[in-house]
Amino acid sequence: MAQRSRAGTADRIRHLLETEGEAIHAQASHSNERRNVTYEATDDIEELRTEARAIKEDAIDRLPDLIETVREAVEANGGTVYVADDAADANAYVADVVENRTEENEVAGETDTPSVVKSKSMTTEEIDLNDALAAEGIDVTETDLGEWVLQVADDTPSHIVGPAMHISRAEIAELFNERFDPDEPFETAEELTRFARDHLGEIITDADVGITGANFVVADSGTITLVTNEGNARKCAVTPDTHVAVAGVEKLIPTLSDLEPFVDIIAKSATGQPISQYVTMLSPPTDSPTLSFDSPDEPITGDGADGAEGAGATDGTGDPDRDFHLVLLDNGRMDMREDDQLRETLYCIRCGACSNSCANFQSVGGHGFGGETYSGGIATGWEAGVHGQESAAEFNDLCTGCTNCVDACPVKIDIPWINTVVRDRVNRSSEPESYDFLVDGLTPDAESGGLDPGKRFFGNIGTVAKAASATAPVSNWLADAGPVRAALERTLGIDRRRDLPTFRRESLVDWFDDRGGEAASSRRADQAAARSGGTDLDREVVLYPDVYTNYVDVERGKAAVETLEALGVPVRVPDLPESGRAALSQGMIATADEQASRLYAAVAEDLDAGRDVVVVEPSDLAAMHREYERLLPEASFERLRENSYEICEYVYGLLENGADPSALSTGDGAEPIAYHSHCQQRTLALEAPTVAVLEQCGYAPTTSDAECCGMAGSFGYKREYYELSVDVGERLATQVEDAETIVASGTSCGDQLETLLEREVPHPIELLAPDGRRT
Amino acid sequence: MTVDTVGRFERALEGLEVGLERVSAADASERIERIVEEPAVGASLPFEGVSLPASVTTEPTAGELEAARTGVTPVGFAVAEYGTVAVESTADGAEPISLYPDRHVAVVAESDVVPDLSAGFERLAEGFDAGRDSVVFATGRSATADMGDLVHGVHGPGDVDVIVLEDR
């Protein structure tokens, strides 16, 4: 496996945090905020996303037919379609087109080096077209300003949409002053842009061939769509007489009407603009006259005498001097189409919203969170599909499964799932390592050998926690001992700077049994109901003892039990199997699949009896509500999803149905609280109920809008990601640190904040629990 | 279209820092002459009773196109919702004339201002059926943030004006 060592990865990430993180964060977080605002201001955003998704599903489903349709349409227009199997095939074809064109020009008296101007295209980055053309002696100039900066700097894109996002204005000015030696040194963005416009303008007017990508290709009219803000793609397409568009086969959509939702949504998701400056829809060869700037006295309409007569010509073949080639690239895409797990990647419209919404991406950018070509969450699917699993393996672990990108993606791709699947495949393709024996005894998982020992450890955290609890406090003392921390770091990659969880000798399940189990709970609930004289809610709860609530954060479990009882609801806390969340986060899908089945079996009778499953840890609830759709039969998934709740959501429901909040610990109506929800809880739209409950109980909560706490379960424990985790966490900590009281719903969110701020950060339920629980 | 639609168009253009002027067909030529910055090039206007002023060169040479400060073109239609004008790729060069000079003056008939993108796509589809199948939806001024700050007028025009012909 070609993965870097943990120390190597840590060094690389530290370097990116220092050199590129600031510029990336400024721009990516700004785009993300703008996207959020624009999504919220767009009434039919959900319909748009659903429609766009449906069109892509349909298009990919009948892709072979669409390829034939577009071939017919483009040929009828007078152009040529070439389907390239791979990068080499595509590059050779484009080089041929350029050479033939240049030979024709030489016949016409020109003997210059062949010259190509390009607009921004990730697909041509994927096939390294520029290098291939340069090897044939062809001059290639990027005309998108960001891409041109990279070309001058000999650098690579750090973002799908803003390729030079990692380079600051000052750095560009320095680069250009050194390279172009202007009379007056460049300083402002305005000066740099003017210079670039003039410099590139001359190159465009002299070029033999223009190369563009395509954001969408309408099959039945042969229309390529280019979405840009600068206008360079228009110039590249219209100025030289030969235009080559290079597009992945997945860019095909059936008809013009299918284009509408994409034109409507792509700028919203990419930058938060309502629409891009230029949506160029060309069915080339177009009627636009070719522009020959080396014959400045010739009318652009050709023969000046009757040039205008052709205005609006509709013969369908365009200007006779124009030549157009559409290169459709396979390069692994047709195999991705056959792959049930990777197929969704082909719906991607390359807007970069998954990158912008991702806390880790905002810190390191695409040079860290990216492979050979693509970056951000969706890059795992693209890289695995077009460059191979090794490229995806380099950065796939940077997806923590937080699901922030799920609501951002304009075509509703389950990007975290693609990351989980590829992680699982990478795990399975690895060679067994020498430390396997260390975790073998602890890990009753369903994984084959070769899995990284650290991943196996965290994936089986439930078993580890059970063993540690049984031997606490000795296990905690041992774990904190210096030599043990060194060994944990060496073997499992657990960073020694990170506080380890303190396992409790008495688990939540033990505590509940010792206080009389469900019989005692019924009694308490009845007494509370009698005291308040309120409505008989007639509900019963199975409180799910997730690993952390059961063995580590036992207090929040006790608070949940006592809160429910105080509101008149009897509780059971059975010893239930793990949810599979921990295994999923390590890419151990087979293990998670078994655990999901075991957990469903264990609660099936409760569900049949009409009991509600209430969950404290949001990530476990998210597994039940999201990933179980892929792991359980549909009826089982639906049944569990419909009857399982986040604890504060459930309390909200009880209060809405007549339960009496005065039984809880209430504030004075204005007591300020900073509340950090949990990434997956936000995706499930469950932040609002907690806020509502806090407000009903007399608090004045302010919610954080930081992307993530950075801890993400096991992520922040890992040696190679410790510093990145802290970098992300600091952004959250800065937002909440001034509040007197801070509460957080996720265990790891709370741990991260407690470490960074050195103070208690309880779960909201601990605040709300009846008097006496919190001190 | 309705006054409301043009009003909506005007508000969208305001947000894009694009000027809108309403003018009758009879006064259009004079108004265009007043707002163009010379040298100016243009694509002929297909609206009845409207012609380009003499100062705007039609069928320009490549040299005239390159030197022009202003390009005047008709647009097939406009989308009020986003402040978008639809530039059609015609043989008399509307696409390069709207793109190369620093300023683009787009002339649209009021009856061709449609309320939203869906109505715009209906118009687009009608045009495609009639063979006008290369169109640019241009919204506001050319822009980039690639040099570290937002700058207008990169490869495309940094100034845009829209003239609405009230009686066409």
PDB file of N, CA and C in Angstrom, chain A residues 93-122:
ATOM      1  N   TYR A  93      -5.639  12.116 -29.478  1.00  0.00           N
ATOM      2  CA  TYR A  93      -6.633  12.667 -30.410  1.00  0.00           C
ATOM      3  C   TYR A  93      -6.549  14.190 -30.457  1.00  0.00           C
ATOM      4  N   VAL A  94      -6.480  14.819 -29.289  1.00  0.00           N
ATOM      5  CA  VAL A  94      -6.431  16.286 -29.252  1.00  0.00           C
ATOM      6  C   VAL A  94      -5.161  16.789 -29.933  1.00  0.00           C
ATOM      7  N   ALA A  95      -4.041  16.109 -29.680  1.00  0.00           N
ATOM      8  CA  ALA A  95      -2.776  16.525 -30.312  1.00  0.00           C
ATOM      9  C   ALA A  95      -2.895  16.439 -31.831  1.00  0.00           C
ATOM     10  N   ASP A  96      -3.548  15.395 -32.324  1.00  0.00           N
ATOM     11  CA  ASP A  96      -3.757  15.244 -33.766  1.00  0.00           C
ATOM     12  C   ASP A  96      -4.567  16.406 -34.332  1.00  0.00           C
ATOM     13  N   VAL A  97      -5.629  16.748 -33.632  1.00  0.00           N
ATOM     14  CA  VAL A  97      -6.476  17.855 -34.105  1.00  0.00           C
ATOM     15  C   VAL A  97      -5.649  19.135 -34.202  1.00  0.00           C
ATOM     16  N   VAL A  98      -4.850  19.397 -33.163  1.00  0.00           N
ATOM     17  CA  VAL A  98      -4.052  20.631 -33.147  1.00  0.00           C
ATOM     18  C   VAL A  98      -3.035  20.607 -34.289  1.00  0.00           C
ATOM     19  N   GLU A  99      -2.371  19.461 -34.484  1.00  0.00           N
ATOM     20  CA  GLU A  99      -1.340  19.383 -35.529  1.00  0.00           C
ATOM     21  C   GLU A  99      -1.949  19.546 -36.924  1.00  0.00           C
ATOM     22  N   ASN A 100      -3.096  18.905 -37.152  1.00  0.00           N
ATOM     23  CA  ASN A 100      -3.745  19.047 -38.461  1.00  0.00           C
ATOM     24  C   ASN A 100      -4.135  20.492 -38.726  1.00  0.00           C
ATOM     25  N   ARG A 101      -4.659  21.124 -37.684  1.00  0.00           N
ATOM     26  CA  ARG A 101      -5.085  22.520 -37.815  1.00  0.00           C
ATOM     27  C   ARG A 101      -3.882  23.401 -38.159  1.00  0.00           C
ATOM     28  N   THR A 102      -2.785  23.159 -37.465  1.00  0.00           N
ATOM     29  CA  THR A 102      -1.597  23.983 -37.673  1.00  0.00           C
ATOM     30  C   THR A 102      -1.045  23.787 -39.071  1.00  0.00           C
ATOM     31  N   GLU A 103      -1.081  22.543 -39.555  1.00  0.00           N
ATOM     32  CA  GLU A 103      -0.601  22.284 -40.918  1.00  0.00           C
ATOM     33  C   GLU A 103      -1.428  23.077 -41.923  1.00  0.00           C
ATOM     34  N   GLU A 104      -2.744  23.101 -41.694  1.00  0.00           N
ATOM     35  CA  GLU A 104      -3.589  23.888 -42.604  1.00  0.00           C
ATOM     36  C   GLU A 104      -3.207  25.357 -42.560  1.00  0.00           C
ATOM     37  N   ASN A 105      -2.938  25.855 -41.343  1.00  0.00           N
ATOM     38  CA  ASN A 105      -2.539  27.259 -41.212  1.00  0.00           C
ATOM     39  C   ASN A 105      -1.213  27.519 -41.909  1.00  0.00           C
ATOM     40  N   GLU A 106      -0.299  26.536 -41.836  1.00  0.00           N
ATOM     41  CA  GLU A 106       1.000  26.716 -42.485  1.00  0.00           C
ATOM     42  C   GLU A 106       0.836  26.819 -43.994  1.00  0.00           C
ATOM     43  N   VAL A 107      -0.085  26.003 -44.517  1.00  0.00           N
ATOM     44  CA  VAL A 107      -0.390  26.112 -45.939  1.00  0.00           C
ATOM     45  C   VAL A 107      -0.841  27.541 -46.243  1.00  0.00           C
ATOM     46  N   ALA A 108      -1.552  28.103 -45.266  1.00  0.00           N
ATOM     47  CA  ALA A 108      -2.043  29.482 -45.440  1.00  0.00           C
ATOM     48  C   ALA A 108      -0.968  30.515 -45.145  1.00  0.00           C
ATOM     49  N   GLY A 109       0.238  30.052 -44.887  1.00  0.00           N
ATOM     50  CA  GLY A 109       1.337  30.996 -44.775  1.00  0.00           C
ATOM     51  C   GLY A 109       1.856  31.236 -43.365  1.00  0.00           C
ATOM     52  N   GLU A 110       1.347  30.527 -42.382  1.00  0.00           N
ATOM     53  CA  GLU A 110       1.828  30.720 -41.012  1.00  0.00           C
ATOM     54  C   GLU A 110       2.748  29.572 -40.632  1.00  0.00           C
ATOM     55  N   THR A 111       3.802  29.863 -39.910  1.00  0.00           N
ATOM     56  CA  THR A 111       4.732  28.798 -39.544  1.00  0.00           C
ATOM     57  C   THR A 111       5.024  28.792 -38.050  1.00  0.00           C
ATOM     58  N   ASP A 112       4.130  29.409 -37.282  1.00  0.00           N
ATOM     59  CA  ASP A 112       4.379  29.489 -35.843  1.00  0.00           C
ATOM     60  C   ASP A 112       4.281  28.114 -35.180  1.00  0.00           C
ATOM     61  N   THR A 113       4.774  28.060 -33.957  1.00  0.00           N
ATOM     62  CA  THR A 113       4.550  26.891 -33.117  1.00  0.00           C
ATOM     63  C   THR A 113       3.044  26.775 -32.892  1.00  0.00           C
ATOM     64  N   PRO A 114       2.507  25.545 -32.965  1.00  0.00           N
ATOM     65  CA  PRO A 114       1.082  25.403 -32.704  1.00  0.00           C
ATOM     66  C   PRO A 114       0.713  26.000 -31.344  1.00  0.00           C
ATOM     67  N   SER A 115      -0.386  26.717 -31.319  1.00  0.00           N
ATOM     68  CA  SER A 115      -0.735  27.424 -30.096  1.00  0.00           C
ATOM     69  C   SER A 115      -2.181  27.126 -29.694  1.00  0.00           C
ATOM     70  N   VAL A 116      -2.331  26.737 -28.429  1.00  0.00           N
ATOM     71  CA  VAL A 116      -3.639  26.360 -27.911  1.00  0.00           C
ATOM     72  C   VAL A 116      -3.979  27.242 -26.724  1.00  0.00           C
ATOM     73  N   VAL A 117      -5.222  27.744 -26.662  1.00  0.00           N
ATOM     74  CA  VAL A 117      -5.691  28.407 -25.441  1.00  0.00           C
ATOM     75  C   VAL A 117      -6.773  27.538 -24.813  1.00  0.00           C
ATOM     76  N   LYS A 118      -6.757  27.507 -23.495  1.00  0.00           N
ATOM     77  CA  LYS A 118      -7.674  26.618 -22.770  1.00  0.00           C
ATOM     78  C   LYS A 118      -8.484  27.394 -21.752  1.00  0.00           C
ATOM     79  N   SER A 119      -9.723  26.960 -21.552  1.00  0.00           N
ATOM     80  CA  SER A 119     -10.446  27.441 -20.379  1.00  0.00           C
ATOM     81  C   SER A 119     -10.387  26.332 -19.329  1.00  0.00           C
ATOM     82  N   LYS A 120     -10.768  26.677 -18.107  1.00  0.00           N
ATOM     83  CA  LYS A 120     -10.588  25.760 -16.987  1.00  0.00           C
ATOM     84  C   LYS A 120     -11.349  24.458 -17.184  1.00  0.00           C
ATOM     85  N   SER A 121     -10.684  23.361 -16.954  1.00  0.00           N
ATOM     86  CA  SER A 121     -11.330  22.059 -17.118  1.00  0.00           C
ATOM     87  C   SER A 121     -10.645  21.031 -16.233  1.00  0.00           C
ATOM     88  N   MET A 122     -11.376  20.518 -15.243  1.00  0.00           N
ATOM     89  CA  MET A 122     -10.800  19.492 -14.382  1.00  0.00           C
ATOM     90  C   MET A 122     -10.566  18.198 -15.159  1.00  0.00           C
TER      91      MET A 122
END
